[in-house]
């Protein structure tokens, strides 16, 4: 086996598979009484339960709710968080009334949930983290949803769940019974790109292919520092910038994450070694190699000397002010700072480049595909009510035929006001959209065949990038969707998922100190405060201070879900 598990981006929906085929065989789940009540109340005369059936009598869903940080109702609207187009649609379609068991600010939601879990006082329906889910299910506080899911989950919802592979749904099963419905995070929303000012490249006489190497990036950084790319007669431009968050588990704005993956180093995530055993990516030899290159760059002055203390906002200001011509991180970075660069200097030209590894592959660590998990308190009647609601929002999230389009004329109305405050998108959602745009550009897909939201963006693209600079925010978003999207579709794009995203018992006590040890050790190596071989000391200390214990627990959890 290879050190990492990689998966190519999905280019089409996977076949629909039922949860029963994935996880259980012959489980009845739930109480027969609740199931009987549910089927009677649907008013459905057929033997098969209806995933979209309407209850003959009102059913109230008491759920936990956070107040969105930002939201703007349509002008003149009298809508509220408890009475709006979403709640009205749910009542009209299902005869389900929504009641907020509690409301808390978005920033305090996780803390509120943890307190309720620890006090054994959860509401009927609730979104929880993986760690809280584990605690609840082990404490026998959750309703078995196996039968309800089998009977009431729509084909599309089952398709979404199965699309992330069999291990995905296993994370919310316990003793072969389903206890939660997880929300999802599509792949390729945070792929790591190098954005470079191409007008500066022309000034310094460098022509780059779309796929570049570490040596190419080094060459550009040195030229941008030494050859006065802005032609102001001053040596005042930067090479490679970085921030205090210079390495993450996926990618971050102006981080060094892309440099690590170019060395096939995957810090801060859990991998499988050649024997199939779990290892921590930050402790492997490839990470030492990446640190060695960053150390060379820092010593040569190619990396900003203050990178370890610089915040993201300062980097954005340097790019906006025309002092930096390299931006690393998200494919959607233009929306953050490149737009201001063009606003301040309409002659600025940016394009993106793929930083590949020596084997020619472009490795991208993907975020946890599992978001918060919807759970149901044990003993609650009509547990299938929440599944019916999730069916509806799954249709919306994936633009199913004839899906309800609510607040489409009001972009300020945050989608998080809906009762189901999570999304259920297929794994290939981002990839598919990028592919549609490229097909439309190539004439393989007619304009009118695009979804309504895509048509607006395609029409903007047709205006031309130079014309769009009159509205820098539009220019930046189209650059991301079309240029960035085209790069994501490159066949060398290789997904890397962590083998484990949760928190173990040892992590609760030891992970903060282990993470601090890691970040400080990496920083000291890069800036030359410690020799490169100090990496070996870090690995020894990491294992001694609890890393080995955590690794054993992660191995056990991975084995359990297999």
Coordinates of C-alpha atoms in Angstrom, one line a residue:
X1 CA 0.0 0.0 0.0
X2 CA 1.1 3.6 -0.6
X3 CA 1.7 5.9 2.2
X4 CA -1.4 7.9 1.5
X5 CA -4.8 7.0 0.2
X6 CA -5.7 9.1 -2.8
X7 CA -8.9 9.4 -4.8
X8 CA -9.5 11.0 -8.1
X9 CA -12.2 13.7 -8.2
X10 CA -15.5 12.2 -9.0
X11 CA -16.7 13.2 -12.5
X12 CA -20.2 12.0 -12.1
X13 CA -22.7 11.0 -9.5
X14 CA -22.2 7.5 -8.1
X15 CA -25.0 5.0 -8.3
X16 CA -27.7 5.2 -5.7
X17 CA -27.1 2.8 -2.8
X18 CA -29.3 2.3 0.2
X19 CA -27.9 2.6 3.7
X20 CA -29.1 -1.0 4.3
X21 CA -26.7 -2.2 1.7
X22 CA -23.8 -0.2 3.2
X23 CA -24.2 -0.8 6.9
X24 CA -26.8 -3.2 8.1
X25 CA -28.6 -6.3 7.3
X26 CA -32.1 -7.1 8.7
X27 CA -32.1 -4.3 11.4
X28 CA -35.5 -3.2 12.4
X29 CA -34.4 -0.2 14.5
X30 CA -36.6 2.2 16.5
X31 CA -39.8 1.1 18.3
X32 CA -42.6 -0.5 16.4
X33 CA -45.0 1.9 18.0
X34 CA -43.3 5.0 16.8
X35 CA -43.0 3.6 13.3
X36 CA -46.7 2.7 13.2
X37 CA -47.7 6.2 14.4
X38 CA -45.5 7.8 11.8
X39 CA -47.0 5.8 8.9
X40 CA -50.5 6.4 10.1
X41 CA -49.9 10.2 10.4
X42 CA -48.5 10.5 6.9
X43 CA -52.0 9.8 5.5
X44 CA -50.2 7.7 2.9
X45 CA -52.5 5.0 1.5
X46 CA -49.6 3.0 -0.1
X47 CA -47.7 0.4 1.8
X48 CA -44.4 2.1 1.1
X49 CA -43.6 5.2 3.3
X50 CA -43.4 8.5 1.4
X51 CA -40.2 10.5 1.8
X52 CA -42.2 13.6 0.9
X53 CA -45.6 12.6 2.4
X54 CA -47.7 15.1 4.3
X55 CA -48.9 14.4 7.9
X56 CA -52.6 14.3 8.4
X57 CA -52.1 15.9 11.8
X58 CA -49.6 18.6 12.7
X59 CA -46.2 17.4 13.9
X60 CA -43.9 19.7 15.9
X61 CA -40.2 19.5 15.5
X62 CA -38.3 20.9 18.5
X63 CA -34.7 21.6 17.4
X64 CA -31.6 23.5 18.5
X65 CA -30.9 26.6 16.5
X66 CA -28.2 29.2 16.2
X67 CA -28.8 32.8 15.1
X68 CA -26.7 33.5 11.9
X69 CA -23.9 36.0 12.4
X70 CA -25.2 38.0 9.4
X71 CA -28.6 38.1 7.7
X72 CA -30.7 40.7 5.8
X73 CA -34.3 40.0 5.2
X74 CA -35.9 41.2 1.9
X75 CA -36.9 44.9 2.0
X76 CA -40.3 45.3 3.5
X77 CA -40.4 41.7 4.7
X78 CA -41.9 40.7 8.1
X79 CA -40.1 37.4 8.1
X80 CA -38.5 36.1 11.3
X81 CA -36.2 33.2 12.3
X82 CA -39.3 31.3 13.3
X83 CA -41.7 32.4 10.6
X84 CA -40.3 32.7 7.1
X85 CA -40.5 31.2 3.7
X86 CA -38.7 28.1 4.7
X87 CA -40.8 27.4 7.8
X88 CA -44.0 28.2 5.8
X89 CA -42.9 25.8 3.0
X90 CA -42.2 23.0 5.5
X91 CA -45.6 23.5 7.1
X92 CA -47.4 23.6 3.8
X93 CA -45.6 20.6 2.3
X94 CA -45.3 18.3 5.4
X95 CA -47.7 19.8 8.0
X96 CA -44.6 20.2 10.2
X97 CA -44.3 23.1 12.6
X98 CA -40.9 24.3 13.7
X99 CA -40.1 25.2 17.3
X100 CA -36.7 26.4 18.5
X101 CA -35.9 24.5 21.6
X102 CA -33.1 27.1 22.1
X103 CA -31.5 29.9 20.2
X104 CA -27.9 30.9 20.7
X105 CA -25.4 33.0 18.8
X106 CA -23.6 31.1 16.1
X107 CA -20.2 31.6 17.8
X108 CA -21.5 30.0 21.0
X109 CA -23.5 27.1 19.4
X110 CA -20.9 24.3 20.0
X111 CA -20.4 25.3 23.6
X112 CA -24.1 25.3 24.2
X113 CA -24.5 21.9 22.7
X114 CA -21.6 20.5 24.7
X115 CA -23.3 21.8 27.9
X116 CA -26.6 20.2 27.0
X117 CA -24.9 16.9 26.2
X118 CA -23.0 16.8 29.4
X119 CA -26.2 17.6 31.4
X120 CA -28.2 14.9 29.6
X121 CA -30.7 17.6 28.5
X122 CA -30.7 17.7 24.7
X123 CA -33.7 18.8 22.6
X124 CA -35.6 16.4 20.3
X125 CA -33.5 17.2 17.2
X126 CA -30.0 18.7 17.2
X127 CA -26.8 19.1 15.1
X128 CA -23.8 17.9 17.0
X129 CA -20.0 17.4 16.4
X130 CA -18.5 14.0 15.9
X131 CA -17.1 14.0 19.5
X132 CA -20.5 14.9 21.0
X133 CA -22.2 12.3 18.8
X134 CA -19.9 9.6 20.1
X135 CA -20.6 10.6 23.7
X136 CA -24.4 10.6 23.1
X137 CA -24.5 7.3 21.3
X138 CA -22.3 5.6 23.9
X139 CA -24.6 7.0 26.6
X140 CA -27.7 5.5 24.9
X141 CA -29.3 8.9 24.4
X142 CA -30.1 8.7 20.7
X143 CA -32.9 7.3 18.7
X144 CA -32.0 4.5 16.3
X145 CA -32.7 5.9 12.8
X146 CA -31.9 2.8 10.7
X147 CA -35.5 2.0 9.8
X148 CA -36.5 5.7 9.5
X149 CA -33.7 6.4 7.1
X150 CA -34.3 3.2 5.1
X151 CA -38.0 4.1 4.6
X152 CA -38.0 7.9 4.4
X153 CA -34.6 9.1 3.0
X154 CA -35.1 10.2 -0.6
X155 CA -33.1 8.5 -3.4
X156 CA -31.1 11.8 -3.7
X157 CA -30.2 11.9 0.0
X158 CA -29.0 8.3 -0.1
X159 CA -27.0 9.1 -3.2
X160 CA -25.3 12.0 -1.4
X161 CA -24.4 9.8 1.6
X162 CA -23.2 6.9 -0.5
X163 CA -21.1 9.2 -2.7
X164 CA -18.5 9.7 0.0
X165 CA -17.9 6.0 0.3
X166 CA -19.0 3.3 2.8
X167 CA -16.7 4.6 5.6
X168 CA -18.6 7.9 5.6
X169 CA -21.9 6.5 6.9
X170 CA -20.1 4.1 9.2
X171 CA -18.9 7.1 11.3
X172 CA -22.5 7.6 12.4
X173 CA -23.3 4.0 13.1
X174 CA -23.0 2.1 16.3
X175 CA -23.4 -1.6 16.7
X176 CA -24.7 -1.7 13.1
X177 CA -27.4 0.9 13.7
X178 CA -27.6 4.4 12.3
X179 CA -27.8 7.2 14.9
X180 CA -27.3 10.3 12.8
X181 CA -27.6 12.0 9.4
X182 CA -24.4 13.9 8.6
X183 CA -24.2 17.0 6.6
X184 CA -21.5 17.0 3.9
X185 CA -18.6 19.1 2.6
X186 CA -17.9 18.6 -1.2
X187 CA -14.4 18.0 -2.4
X188 CA -12.1 20.6 -4.1
X189 CA -13.5 23.7 -2.4
X190 CA -10.1 24.5 -0.9
X191 CA -7.5 23.3 -3.4
X192 CA -4.1 24.9 -3.1
X193 CA -3.1 27.3 -5.9
X194 CA -0.3 29.8 -6.5
X195 CA -1.7 33.1 -7.8
X196 CA 1.0 35.2 -9.5
X197 CA 0.9 38.7 -11.1
X198 CA 1.5 37.9 -14.8
X199 CA 2.2 41.5 -15.7
X200 CA 5.1 41.3 -13.3
X201 CA 6.2 38.0 -14.9
X202 CA 6.5 39.9 -18.2
X203 CA 8.5 42.7 -16.6
X204 CA 11.1 40.2 -15.3
X205 CA 11.1 38.1 -18.5
X206 CA 9.7 34.8 -17.0
X207 CA 7.4 32.5 -18.9
X208 CA 5.8 29.9 -16.8
X209 CA 3.8 26.8 -17.7
X210 CA 0.5 26.3 -16.0
X211 CA 2.0 23.5 -13.9
X212 CA 5.1 24.7 -12.0
X213 CA 7.7 23.1 -9.7
X214 CA 9.2 24.3 -6.5
X215 CA 12.2 25.5 -8.4
X216 CA 10.0 27.6 -10.7
X217 CA 8.4 29.3 -7.6
X218 CA 11.8 30.0 -6.2
X219 CA 12.9 31.6 -9.5
X220 CA 9.8 33.9 -9.6
X221 CA 10.2 34.9 -5.9
X222 CA 13.8 35.9 -6.4
X223 CA 13.0 37.9 -9.6
X224 CA 10.1 39.7 -7.9
X225 CA 12.5 40.8 -5.1
X226 CA 15.6 41.7 -7.1
X227 CA 14.3 42.9 -10.5
X228 CA 11.9 45.7 -9.6
X229 CA 8.8 44.2 -11.2
X230 CA 6.7 47.3 -10.5
X231 CA 9.3 49.5 -12.2
X232 CA 9.3 52.2 -9.5
X233 CA 13.1 52.2 -9.1
X234 CA 12.9 50.9 -5.6
X235 CA 13.7 47.5 -4.1
X236 CA 10.4 47.3 -2.2
X237 CA 8.5 44.3 -3.5
X238 CA 8.2 40.9 -1.7
X239 CA 8.8 37.3 -2.8
X240 CA 7.0 34.7 -0.9
X241 CA 4.9 35.9 2.0
X242 CA 3.5 33.8 4.8
X243 CA 1.4 34.3 7.9
X244 CA 1.5 33.1 11.5
X245 CA -0.7 30.2 10.3
X246 CA 1.8 29.0 7.8
X247 CA 0.8 25.3 7.8
X248 CA -2.7 23.7 8.2
X249 CA -4.5 20.5 7.7
X250 CA -5.8 21.6 4.3
X251 CA -4.8 25.0 3.0
X252 CA -4.9 28.5 4.3
X253 CA -4.6 32.0 2.8
X254 CA -0.9 32.8 2.1
X255 CA 0.3 29.7 3.9
X256 CA 3.1 27.3 2.9
X257 CA 0.7 24.4 2.6
X258 CA 1.3 24.0 -1.2
X259 CA 5.1 23.8 -0.6
X260 CA 4.6 20.9 1.8
X261 CA 2.3 19.0 -0.6
X262 CA 4.8 19.6 -3.4
X263 CA 7.2 17.4 -1.3
X264 CA 4.4 14.9 -0.8
X265 CA 4.3 16.0 2.8
X266 CA 0.9 16.1 4.5
X267 CA 1.3 17.7 7.9
X268 CA -1.5 17.8 10.5
X269 CA -3.5 14.9 9.0
X270 CA -3.5 11.1 9.7
X271 CA -2.2 8.8 7.0
X272 CA -1.5 5.1 6.4
X273 CA 2.1 4.0 6.0
X274 CA 3.2 1.2 3.7
X275 CA 2.1 -1.4 6.1
X276 CA -1.4 0.1 6.6
X277 CA -0.7 1.5 10.0
X278 CA -1.8 5.0 11.1
X279 CA 0.9 7.7 11.2
X280 CA 0.8 11.4 11.7
X281 CA 1.9 13.3 8.6
X282 CA 3.8 16.0 10.5
X283 CA 6.3 13.4 11.7
X284 CA 7.3 11.8 8.4
X285 CA 10.6 12.3 6.4
X286 CA 8.8 14.2 3.6
X287 CA 7.9 16.9 6.1
X288 CA 11.5 17.3 7.0
X289 CA 12.4 17.8 3.4
X290 CA 9.7 20.5 2.9
X291 CA 11.0 22.3 6.0
X292 CA 14.5 22.1 4.6
X293 CA 13.4 23.9 1.5
X294 CA 11.6 26.6 3.4
X295 CA 14.6 27.0 5.6
X296 CA 16.8 27.6 2.5
X297 CA 14.3 30.2 1.2
X298 CA 14.1 32.0 4.4
X299 CA 17.9 32.2 4.7
X300 CA 18.1 33.5 1.1
X301 CA 15.6 36.3 1.9
X302 CA 12.9 34.9 -0.4
X303 CA 10.4 34.6 2.5
X304 CA 9.3 37.6 4.4
X305 CA 11.4 37.8 7.5
X306 CA 8.4 38.6 9.7
X307 CA 6.1 35.8 8.3
X308 CA 5.7 34.0 11.7
X309 CA 4.0 37.0 13.2
X310 CA 2.1 38.5 10.2
X311 CA -1.7 38.2 10.2
X312 CA -3.7 37.5 7.0
X313 CA -5.0 41.0 6.8
X314 CA -1.5 42.5 6.5
X315 CA -0.6 40.2 3.6
X316 CA -3.8 41.2 1.9
X317 CA -2.8 44.9 2.3
X318 CA 0.6 44.2 0.7
X319 CA -1.0 42.5 -2.3
X320 CA -3.6 45.3 -2.6
X321 CA -0.9 48.0 -2.5
X322 CA 1.1 46.4 -5.2
X323 CA 4.0 45.3 -3.0
X324 CA 3.5 41.5 -3.5
X325 CA 2.9 39.5 -6.6
X326 CA 2.6 36.0 -5.2
X327 CA -0.4 34.8 -3.3
X328 CA -0.7 31.2 -2.2
X329 CA -3.7 29.3 -0.9
X330 CA -7.3 28.9 -1.9
X331 CA -8.5 28.8 -5.5
X332 CA -10.9 31.5 -4.4
X333 CA -8.1 33.8 -3.1
X334 CA -9.0 36.5 -5.7
X335 CA -12.2 37.3 -3.8
X336 CA -10.1 38.1 -0.7
X337 CA -7.3 40.3 -1.9
X338 CA -6.7 40.2 -5.7
X339 CA -9.9 42.2 -6.3
X340 CA -8.4 45.1 -4.3
X341 CA -5.1 44.7 -6.3
X342 CA -7.0 45.4 -9.5
X343 CA -9.1 48.1 -7.9
X344 CA -5.9 50.0 -7.0
X345 CA -4.1 49.2 -10.2
X346 CA -6.3 48.2 -13.2
X347 CA -3.2 47.2 -15.1
X348 CA -2.6 44.4 -12.6
X349 CA -3.0 40.9 -14.2
X350 CA -3.2 37.8 -12.1
X351 CA -3.4 34.1 -13.1
X352 CA -3.0 30.9 -11.2
X353 CA -0.5 28.1 -11.4
X354 CA -0.4 24.6 -10.1
X355 CA 2.5 23.7 -7.8
X356 CA 3.1 20.0 -8.5
X357 CA 5.2 17.4 -6.8
X358 CA 8.2 15.7 -8.4
X359 CA 6.0 12.8 -9.6
X360 CA 3.9 15.2 -11.6
X361 CA 0.8 15.0 -9.3
X362 CA -0.9 17.9 -7.7
X363 CA -1.8 16.8 -4.2
X364 CA -4.7 18.5 -2.3
X365 CA -5.6 17.7 1.2
X366 CA -9.4 17.8 1.5
X367 CA -11.5 19.0 4.4
X368 CA -13.4 16.7 6.6
X369 CA -16.3 15.5 4.3
X370 CA -18.5 15.2 7.3
X371 CA -20.0 18.3 8.8
X372 CA -22.3 18.5 11.8
X373 CA -24.5 15.4 12.4
X374 CA -28.3 15.6 12.9
X375 CA -29.3 13.4 15.8
X376 CA -32.7 12.6 17.4
X377 CA -33.3 12.2 21.1
X378 CA -34.2 8.7 22.1
X379 CA -37.9 8.1 22.4
X380 CA -39.0 11.0 20.2
X381 CA -42.0 10.3 18.1
X382 CA -41.9 10.8 14.4
X383 CA -38.1 10.8 14.0
X384 CA -38.7 10.5 10.3
X385 CA -39.9 14.1 10.3
X386 CA -36.4 15.4 10.3
X387 CA -35.4 13.1 7.5
X388 CA -38.3 14.5 5.4
X389 CA -37.1 18.0 6.0
X390 CA -33.5 17.0 5.1
X391 CA -34.8 15.5 1.9
X392 CA -36.3 18.9 0.9
X393 CA -33.1 20.8 1.6
X394 CA -31.0 18.1 -0.1
X395 CA -33.1 18.9 -3.2
X396 CA -32.4 22.6 -2.8
X397 CA -28.6 22.0 -2.2
X398 CA -28.3 19.9 -5.3
X399 CA -30.7 21.8 -7.6
X400 CA -32.9 18.8 -8.1
X401 CA -35.6 19.2 -10.8
X402 CA -38.3 21.6 -9.7
X403 CA -36.5 22.4 -6.4
X404 CA -38.0 25.3 -4.4
X405 CA -36.2 28.6 -5.0
X406 CA -36.6 30.6 -1.9
X407 CA -35.2 34.1 -1.4
X408 CA -33.5 33.9 -4.8
X409 CA -34.1 37.6 -5.3
X410 CA -32.6 38.4 -1.9
X411 CA -28.9 37.7 -1.8
X412 CA -28.6 39.2 1.7
X413 CA -30.9 36.5 3.1
X414 CA -28.5 34.0 4.6
X415 CA -29.2 30.4 3.8
X416 CA -28.5 29.6 7.5
X417 CA -31.8 31.0 8.5
X418 CA -33.5 27.8 7.4
X419 CA -34.4 25.2 10.0
X420 CA -31.8 22.8 8.7
X421 CA -28.7 24.9 9.1
X422 CA -26.3 22.6 7.2
X423 CA -26.0 21.5 3.6
X424 CA -26.2 18.1 2.0
X425 CA -24.3 18.4 -1.3
X426 CA -22.9 15.6 -3.4
X427 CA -19.1 15.1 -3.2
X428 CA -18.6 16.4 -6.7
X429 CA -20.6 19.6 -6.3
X430 CA -17.7 22.0 -6.8
X431 CA -16.1 19.9 -9.5
X432 CA -19.3 19.6 -11.4
X433 CA -19.9 23.3 -11.5
X434 CA -16.4 24.0 -12.8
X435 CA -17.0 21.3 -15.5
X436 CA -20.3 23.0 -16.5
X437 CA -18.5 26.3 -17.0
X438 CA -15.7 24.8 -19.1
X439 CA -18.3 22.9 -21.2
X440 CA -20.2 26.1 -21.7
X441 CA -17.0 27.9 -22.8
X442 CA -16.2 25.1 -25.2
X443 CA -19.7 25.2 -26.7
X444 CA -20.5 21.6 -25.4
X445 CA -23.2 23.0 -23.2
X446 CA -25.8 25.6 -24.3
X447 CA -26.2 28.7 -22.2
X448 CA -29.9 27.9 -21.5
X449 CA -28.9 24.4 -20.2
X450 CA -27.0 25.9 -17.3
X451 CA -28.6 26.3 -13.9
X452 CA -30.0 29.8 -13.3
X453 CA -27.2 30.8 -11.0
X454 CA -24.6 29.7 -13.5
X455 CA -26.1 31.6 -16.4
X456 CA -25.5 34.9 -14.6
X457 CA -21.8 34.0 -14.1
X458 CA -21.4 32.7 -17.6
X459 CA -22.8 36.0 -19.0
X460 CA -20.3 37.9 -16.9
X461 CA -17.5 35.8 -18.2
X462 CA -18.6 36.5 -21.8
X463 CA -17.9 40.2 -21.2
X464 CA -14.2 39.5 -21.0
X465 CA -11.9 39.8 -18.0
X466 CA -10.7 43.3 -18.9
X467 CA -14.2 44.6 -19.1
X468 CA -15.0 43.1 -15.7
X469 CA -12.2 45.1 -14.0
X470 CA -14.7 47.9 -13.8
X471 CA -16.2 45.9 -11.0
X472 CA -13.2 44.2 -9.3
X473 CA -15.3 41.9 -7.1
X474 CA -17.0 40.5 -10.2
X475 CA -13.6 40.2 -12.0
X476 CA -12.2 38.3 -9.0
X477 CA -15.1 35.9 -8.7
X478 CA -15.2 35.1 -12.4
X479 CA -11.4 34.6 -12.4
X480 CA -11.9 32.0 -9.6
X481 CA -14.8 30.2 -11.2
X482 CA -13.4 29.9 -14.7
X483 CA -9.6 30.1 -14.4
X484 CA -9.5 28.5 -11.0
X485 CA -12.1 26.0 -11.9
X486 CA -10.2 24.9 -15.0
X487 CA -7.1 24.2 -12.9
X488 CA -9.1 22.1 -10.4
X489 CA -10.3 19.9 -13.4
X490 CA -6.7 19.1 -14.3
X491 CA -6.3 15.3 -14.3
X492 CA -3.1 15.6 -12.1
X493 CA -5.4 16.8 -9.3
X494 CA -5.2 14.2 -6.6
X495 CA -7.4 14.2 -3.4
X496 CA -5.8 13.4 -0.1
X497 CA -8.1 12.7 2.8
X498 CA -7.1 12.3 6.5
X499 CA -7.8 8.9 7.8
X500 CA -9.4 10.5 10.9
X501 CA -10.9 13.9 11.6
X502 CA -12.3 13.5 15.1
X503 CA -11.0 13.9 18.7
X504 CA -9.8 11.0 20.9
X505 CA -9.8 11.0 24.7
X506 CA -6.0 11.6 24.8
X507 CA -6.4 14.5 22.4
X508 CA -8.7 16.3 24.8
X509 CA -5.8 16.5 27.3
X510 CA -2.7 16.5 25.2
X511 CA -3.4 17.8 21.7
X512 CA -3.1 21.5 22.6
X513 CA 0.5 21.0 23.8
X514 CA 1.4 18.7 21.0
X515 CA 0.1 21.2 18.4
X516 CA 2.1 24.0 20.1
X517 CA 5.2 21.8 20.1
X518 CA 4.8 21.1 16.4
X519 CA 4.1 24.8 15.3
X520 CA 7.0 26.1 17.4
X521 CA 9.4 23.4 16.2
X522 CA 8.6 24.0 12.5
X523 CA 8.9 27.8 12.9
X524 CA 12.3 27.5 14.6
X525 CA 13.6 25.3 11.9
X526 CA 12.4 27.5 9.1
X527 CA 13.9 30.7 10.6
X528 CA 17.2 29.0 11.4
X529 CA 16.9 29.1 15.2
X530 CA 17.3 25.4 15.1
X531 CA 19.1 23.1 12.7
X532 CA 17.1 21.0 10.2
X533 CA 18.0 17.8 12.2
X534 CA 16.1 19.3 15.1
X535 CA 13.1 17.8 13.3
X536 CA 14.2 14.4 14.6
X537 CA 14.2 15.8 18.1
X538 CA 10.7 17.1 17.5
X539 CA 9.4 13.7 16.4
X540 CA 10.9 12.1 19.5
X541 CA 9.4 14.6 21.8
X542 CA 6.0 14.5 20.0
X543 CA 5.8 10.8 20.5
X544 CA 7.0 11.0 24.1
X545 CA 4.6 13.8 25.1
X546 CA 1.5 11.9 24.1
X547 CA 1.7 11.5 20.3
X548 CA 2.1 7.7 20.6
X549 CA -1.0 7.4 22.8
X550 CA -3.0 9.5 20.4
X551 CA -1.9 7.5 17.5
X552 CA -3.0 4.3 19.1
X553 CA -6.4 5.7 19.8
X554 CA -6.7 7.0 16.2
X555 CA -5.7 3.5 15.0
X556 CA -8.4 1.9 17.1
X557 CA -11.1 4.3 15.8
X558 CA -10.1 3.8 12.2
X559 CA -10.2 0.0 12.8
X560 CA -13.6 0.3 14.3
X561 CA -15.1 2.1 11.3
X562 CA -13.6 -0.5 9.0

